[in-house]
Short mmCIF file of C-alpha atoms and ligand atoms in Angstrom, two decimals:
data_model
loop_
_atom_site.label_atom_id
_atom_site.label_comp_id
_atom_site.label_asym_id
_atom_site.label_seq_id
_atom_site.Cartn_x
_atom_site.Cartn_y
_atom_site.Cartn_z
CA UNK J 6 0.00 0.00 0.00
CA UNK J 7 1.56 3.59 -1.49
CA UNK J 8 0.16 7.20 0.37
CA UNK J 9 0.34 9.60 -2.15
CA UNK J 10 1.42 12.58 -0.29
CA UNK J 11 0.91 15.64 -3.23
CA UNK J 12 -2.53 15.57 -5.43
CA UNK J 13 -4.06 18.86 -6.90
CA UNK J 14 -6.84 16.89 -7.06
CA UNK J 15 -8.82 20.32 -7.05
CA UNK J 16 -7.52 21.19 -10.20
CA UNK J 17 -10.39 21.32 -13.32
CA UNK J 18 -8.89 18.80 -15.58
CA UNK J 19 -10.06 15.95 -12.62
CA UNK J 20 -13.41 17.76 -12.96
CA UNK J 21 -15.00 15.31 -15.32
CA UNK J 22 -13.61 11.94 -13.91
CA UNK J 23 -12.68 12.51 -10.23
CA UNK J 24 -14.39 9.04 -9.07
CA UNK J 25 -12.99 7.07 -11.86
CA UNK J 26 -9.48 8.49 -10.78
CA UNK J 27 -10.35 7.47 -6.96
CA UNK J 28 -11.37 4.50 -8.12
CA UNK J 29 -7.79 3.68 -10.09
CA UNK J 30 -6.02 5.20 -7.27
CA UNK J 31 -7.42 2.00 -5.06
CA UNK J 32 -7.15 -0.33 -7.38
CA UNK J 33 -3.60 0.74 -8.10
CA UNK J 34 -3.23 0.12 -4.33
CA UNK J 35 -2.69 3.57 -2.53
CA UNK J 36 -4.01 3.90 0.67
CA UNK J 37 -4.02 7.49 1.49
CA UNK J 38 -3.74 10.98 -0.68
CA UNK J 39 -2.93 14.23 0.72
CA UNK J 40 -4.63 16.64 -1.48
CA UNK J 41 -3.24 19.94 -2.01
CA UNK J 42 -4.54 22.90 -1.00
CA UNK J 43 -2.78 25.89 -2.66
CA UNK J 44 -5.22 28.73 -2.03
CA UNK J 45 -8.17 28.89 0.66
CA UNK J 46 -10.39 28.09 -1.87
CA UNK J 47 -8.63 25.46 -3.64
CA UNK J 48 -8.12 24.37 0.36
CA UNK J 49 -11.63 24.00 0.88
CA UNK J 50 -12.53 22.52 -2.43
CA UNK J 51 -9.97 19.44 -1.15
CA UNK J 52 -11.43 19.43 1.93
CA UNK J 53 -14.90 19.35 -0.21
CA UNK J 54 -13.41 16.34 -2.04
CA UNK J 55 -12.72 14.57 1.37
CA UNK J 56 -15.97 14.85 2.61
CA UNK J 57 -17.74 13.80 -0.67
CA UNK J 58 -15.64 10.08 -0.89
CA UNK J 59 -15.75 9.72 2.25
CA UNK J 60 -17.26 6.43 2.51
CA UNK J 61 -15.96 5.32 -0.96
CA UNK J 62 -12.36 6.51 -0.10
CA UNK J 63 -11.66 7.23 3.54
CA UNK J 64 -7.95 7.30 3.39
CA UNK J 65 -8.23 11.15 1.73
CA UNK J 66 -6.57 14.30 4.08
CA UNK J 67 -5.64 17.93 3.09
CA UNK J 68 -2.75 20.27 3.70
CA UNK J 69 -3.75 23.67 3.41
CA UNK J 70 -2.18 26.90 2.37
CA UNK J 71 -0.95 29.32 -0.50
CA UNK J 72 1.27 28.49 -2.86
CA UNK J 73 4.21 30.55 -3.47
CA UNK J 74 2.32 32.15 -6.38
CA UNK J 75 -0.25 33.37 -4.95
CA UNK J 76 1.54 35.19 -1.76
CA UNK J 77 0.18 38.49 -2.96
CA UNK J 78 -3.54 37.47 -1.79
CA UNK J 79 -2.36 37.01 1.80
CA UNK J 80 -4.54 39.30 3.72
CA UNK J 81 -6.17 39.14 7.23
CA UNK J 82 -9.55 37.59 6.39
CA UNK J 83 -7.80 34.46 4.28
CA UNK J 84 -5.42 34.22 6.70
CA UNK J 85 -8.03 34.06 9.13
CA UNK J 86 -9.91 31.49 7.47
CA UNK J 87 -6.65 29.19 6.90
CA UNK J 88 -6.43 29.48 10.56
CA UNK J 89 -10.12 27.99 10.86
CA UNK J 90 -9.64 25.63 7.91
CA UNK J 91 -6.67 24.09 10.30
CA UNK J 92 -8.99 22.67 12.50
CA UNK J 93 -10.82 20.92 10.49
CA UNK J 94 -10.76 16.95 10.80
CA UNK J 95 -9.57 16.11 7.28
CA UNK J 96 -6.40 18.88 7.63
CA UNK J 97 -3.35 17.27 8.48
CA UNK J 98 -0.36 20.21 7.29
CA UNK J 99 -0.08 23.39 6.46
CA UNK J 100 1.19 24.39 3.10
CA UNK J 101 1.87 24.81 0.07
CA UNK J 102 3.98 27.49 1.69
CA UNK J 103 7.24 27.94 0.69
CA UNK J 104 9.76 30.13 -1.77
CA UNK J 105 9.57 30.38 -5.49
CA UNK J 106 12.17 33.01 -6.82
CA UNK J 107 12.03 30.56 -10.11
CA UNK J 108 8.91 32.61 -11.38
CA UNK J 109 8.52 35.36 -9.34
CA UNK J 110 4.74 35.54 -9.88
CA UNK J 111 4.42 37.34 -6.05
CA UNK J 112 7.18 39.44 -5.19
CA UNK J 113 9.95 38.00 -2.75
CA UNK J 114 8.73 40.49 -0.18
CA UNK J 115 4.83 39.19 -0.52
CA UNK J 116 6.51 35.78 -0.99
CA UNK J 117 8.23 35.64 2.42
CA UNK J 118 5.45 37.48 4.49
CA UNK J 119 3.48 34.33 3.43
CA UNK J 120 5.83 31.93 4.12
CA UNK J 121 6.30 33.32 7.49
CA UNK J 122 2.20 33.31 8.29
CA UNK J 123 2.22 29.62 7.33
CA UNK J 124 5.02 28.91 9.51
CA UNK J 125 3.63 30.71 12.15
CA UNK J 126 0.30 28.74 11.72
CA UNK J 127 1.92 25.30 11.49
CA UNK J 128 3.66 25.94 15.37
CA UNK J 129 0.62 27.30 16.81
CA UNK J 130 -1.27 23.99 15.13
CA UNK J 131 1.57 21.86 16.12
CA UNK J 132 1.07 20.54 12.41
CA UNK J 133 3.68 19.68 9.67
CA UNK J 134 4.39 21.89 6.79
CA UNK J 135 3.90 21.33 3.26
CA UNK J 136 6.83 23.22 1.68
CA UNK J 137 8.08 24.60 -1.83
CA UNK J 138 11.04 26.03 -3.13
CA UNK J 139 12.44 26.72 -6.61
CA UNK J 140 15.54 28.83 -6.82
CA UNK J 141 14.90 30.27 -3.05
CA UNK J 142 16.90 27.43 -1.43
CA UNK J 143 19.23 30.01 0.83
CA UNK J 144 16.67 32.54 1.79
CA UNK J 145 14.38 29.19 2.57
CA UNK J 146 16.87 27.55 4.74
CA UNK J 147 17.78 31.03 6.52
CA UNK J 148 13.71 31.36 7.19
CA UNK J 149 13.14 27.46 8.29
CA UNK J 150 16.38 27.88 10.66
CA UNK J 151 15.42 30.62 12.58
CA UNK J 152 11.69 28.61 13.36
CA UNK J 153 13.14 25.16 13.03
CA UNK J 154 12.91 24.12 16.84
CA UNK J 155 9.16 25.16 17.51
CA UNK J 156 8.19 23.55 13.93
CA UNK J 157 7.12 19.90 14.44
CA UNK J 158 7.94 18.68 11.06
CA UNK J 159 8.00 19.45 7.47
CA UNK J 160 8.33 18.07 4.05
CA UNK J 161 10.12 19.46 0.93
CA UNK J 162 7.47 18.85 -1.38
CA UNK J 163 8.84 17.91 -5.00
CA UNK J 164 12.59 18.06 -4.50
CA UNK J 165 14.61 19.43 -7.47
CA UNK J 166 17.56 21.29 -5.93
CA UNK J 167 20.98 20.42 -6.10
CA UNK J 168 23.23 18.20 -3.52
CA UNK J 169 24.13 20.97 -1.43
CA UNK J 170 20.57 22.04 -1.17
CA UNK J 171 19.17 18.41 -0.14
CA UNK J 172 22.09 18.06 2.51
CA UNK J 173 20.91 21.46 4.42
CA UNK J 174 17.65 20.26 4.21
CA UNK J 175 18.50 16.53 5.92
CA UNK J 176 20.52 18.58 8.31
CA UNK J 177 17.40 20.16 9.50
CA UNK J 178 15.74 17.17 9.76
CA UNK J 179 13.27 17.61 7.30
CA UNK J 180 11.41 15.26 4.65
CA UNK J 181 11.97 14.95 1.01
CA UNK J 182 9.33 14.75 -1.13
CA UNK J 183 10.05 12.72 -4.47
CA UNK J 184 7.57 13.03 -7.81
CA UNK J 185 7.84 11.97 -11.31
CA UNK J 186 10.54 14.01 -11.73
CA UNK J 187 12.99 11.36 -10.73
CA UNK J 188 11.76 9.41 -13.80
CA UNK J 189 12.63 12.05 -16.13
CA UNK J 190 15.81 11.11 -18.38
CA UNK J 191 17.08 14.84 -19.27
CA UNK J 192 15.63 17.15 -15.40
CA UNK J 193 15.83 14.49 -13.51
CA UNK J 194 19.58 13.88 -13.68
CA UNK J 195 20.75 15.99 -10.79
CA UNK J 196 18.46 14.14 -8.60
CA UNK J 197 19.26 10.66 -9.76
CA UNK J 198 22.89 11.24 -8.95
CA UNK J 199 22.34 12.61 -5.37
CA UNK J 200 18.71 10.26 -4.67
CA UNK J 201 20.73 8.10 -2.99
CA UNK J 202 21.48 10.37 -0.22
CA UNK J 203 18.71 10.73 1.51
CA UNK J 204 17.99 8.31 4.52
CA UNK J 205 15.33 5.77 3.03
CA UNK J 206 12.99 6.74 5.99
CA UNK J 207 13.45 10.69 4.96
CA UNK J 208 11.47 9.70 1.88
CA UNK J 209 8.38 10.12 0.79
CA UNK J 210 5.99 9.52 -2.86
CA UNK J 211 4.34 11.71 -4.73
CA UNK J 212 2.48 12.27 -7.82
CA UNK J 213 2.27 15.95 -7.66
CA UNK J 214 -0.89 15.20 -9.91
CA UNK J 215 -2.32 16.31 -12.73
CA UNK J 216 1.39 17.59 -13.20
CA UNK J 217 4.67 15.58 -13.61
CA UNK J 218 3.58 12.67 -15.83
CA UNK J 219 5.96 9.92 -15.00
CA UNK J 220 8.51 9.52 -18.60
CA UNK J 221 9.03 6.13 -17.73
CA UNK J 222 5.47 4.65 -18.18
CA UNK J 223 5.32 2.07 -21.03
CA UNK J 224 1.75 3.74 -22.14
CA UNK J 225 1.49 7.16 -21.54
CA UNK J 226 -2.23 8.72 -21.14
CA UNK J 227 -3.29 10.73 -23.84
CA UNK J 228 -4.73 13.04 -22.47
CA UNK J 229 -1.07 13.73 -21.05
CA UNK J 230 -2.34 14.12 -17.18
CA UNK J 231 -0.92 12.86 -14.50
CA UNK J 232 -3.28 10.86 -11.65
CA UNK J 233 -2.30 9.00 -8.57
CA UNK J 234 -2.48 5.62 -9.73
CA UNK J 235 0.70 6.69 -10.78
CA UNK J 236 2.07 6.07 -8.16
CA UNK J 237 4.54 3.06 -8.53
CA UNK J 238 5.99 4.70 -11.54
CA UNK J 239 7.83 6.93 -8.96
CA UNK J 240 8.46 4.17 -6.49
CA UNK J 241 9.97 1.84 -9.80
CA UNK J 242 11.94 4.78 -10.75
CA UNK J 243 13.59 5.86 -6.95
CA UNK J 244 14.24 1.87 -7.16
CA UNK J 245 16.16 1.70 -9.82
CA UNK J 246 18.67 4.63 -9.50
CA UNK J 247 18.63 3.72 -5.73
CA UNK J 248 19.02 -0.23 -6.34
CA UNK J 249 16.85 -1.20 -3.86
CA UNK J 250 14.03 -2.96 -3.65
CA UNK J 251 10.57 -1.72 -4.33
CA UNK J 252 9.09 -3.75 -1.60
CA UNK J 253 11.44 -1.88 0.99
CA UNK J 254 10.81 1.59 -0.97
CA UNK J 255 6.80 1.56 -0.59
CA UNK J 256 6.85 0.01 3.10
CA UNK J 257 9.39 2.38 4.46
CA UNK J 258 7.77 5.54 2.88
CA UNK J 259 4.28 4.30 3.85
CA UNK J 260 5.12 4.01 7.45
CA UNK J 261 7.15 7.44 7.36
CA UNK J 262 4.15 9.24 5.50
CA UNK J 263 2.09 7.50 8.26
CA UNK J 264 4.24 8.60 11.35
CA UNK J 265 4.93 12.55 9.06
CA UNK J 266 1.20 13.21 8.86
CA UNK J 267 -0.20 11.65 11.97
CA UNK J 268 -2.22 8.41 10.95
CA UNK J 269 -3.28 6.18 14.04
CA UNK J 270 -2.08 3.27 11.39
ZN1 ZN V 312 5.01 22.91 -5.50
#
């Protein structure tokens, strides 16, 4: 059993076939998904989602936040209703907080007044953080430091960066979060050289879905999306530049993602 631990299952293009998706998702044998929540209302539209498979798919949870992005509609009332989103039953992290100097679509300023609202929400919830970076690794590390002790845990969602990078982040005793992008012959090279480096129970799957189609699948979908059933083409990929067993792969990061987010099992 796989937890998928990054679905944008909000986004439109599930809009047509969400419970066909759920459906492959079990089948495929994942247990849990953490869907994204990268603004309030794309947080409540996962929480939405939660509540309306409940029955059919009970292993669903949400982390809740603003992307990187979006930092430039943090104001007092959304910020207020993350904080009363966070105590909802089906929210289990905060996030997708985080730096993105990549594509500054908010300014750094707007970027890191964010950043530092999540983080400030994740203590007072004593709840792990759902984090992103993309060319913002120093400032990132500089802001995570300085909070690190009252933070209870958090997860570098869709790692990318560079050795250096991953080691700070391992140093801080963070998670690393591992997509599709590991399966990717020409961007994924930096991280199937320096994959091996992080602790086996430091890792965890994700699809990062409807983004990040995995290049390795025999038969891609047409359509081109990405959906969690997915999965194991992420968990066959980290095998085989790690050379380890898949077995090993999807218990270890099942029980991490289990411990990470809180599950009683
Ligand atoms: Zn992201």
């Amino acid at each position: 059993m796989l937890i998928d631990i990054g679905v944008n299952l909000s986004n439109s293009r599930f809009d047509k076939d969400i419970e066909q998706v759920i459906e492959r998702a079990q089948t495929a044998g994942i247990e849990r998904l953490i869907l994204t929540g990268t603004s309030v209302e794309e947080s409540r539209a996962v929480i939405a989602i939660c509540e309306k498979f409940e029955s059919q798919f009970p292993g669903s949870r949400t982390s809740n936040g603003i992307h990187p992005h979006d930092a430039k509609t943090l104001s007092p009332s959304n910020l207020a209703a993350l904080r009363e989103l966070a105590t909802h039953q089906y929210v289990v992290a905060i996030g997708e907080t985080g730096l993105d100097f990549h594509r500054t679509l908010s300014t750094e300023k707007q970027q890191e007044k964010s950043f530092e609202a999540h983080i400030e929400l994740a203590i007072e919830f004593n709840m792990p953080l759902f984090l992103h970076e993309r060319d913002a690794a120093p400032r990132q590390i500089q802001m995570l430091q300085s909070y690190r002790d009252n933070i209870c845990n958090g997860v570098i969602h869709c790692f990318t960066g560079d050795k250096k990078t991953l080691f700070r982040y391992l140093d801080m005793d963070l998670h690393i979060g591992i997509t599709g992008w590991i399966c990717d012959e020409r961007r994924g090279q930096e991280l199937q050289k320096i994959i091996k480096n992080i602790p086996l129970d430091r890792l965890m799957l994700e699809t990062d879905a409807p983004y990040l189609t995995p290049r390795n699948m025999p038969a891609k979908p047409k359509n081109g999306r990405n959906e969690p059933a997915f999965l194991a083409h992420v968990l066959s990929g980290i095998a085989a530049v790690r050379a380890e067993h898949i077995d090993e792969i999807a218990t270890t990061t099942t029980a991490t993602a289990i411990k990470f987010f809180g599950f009683t099992k």
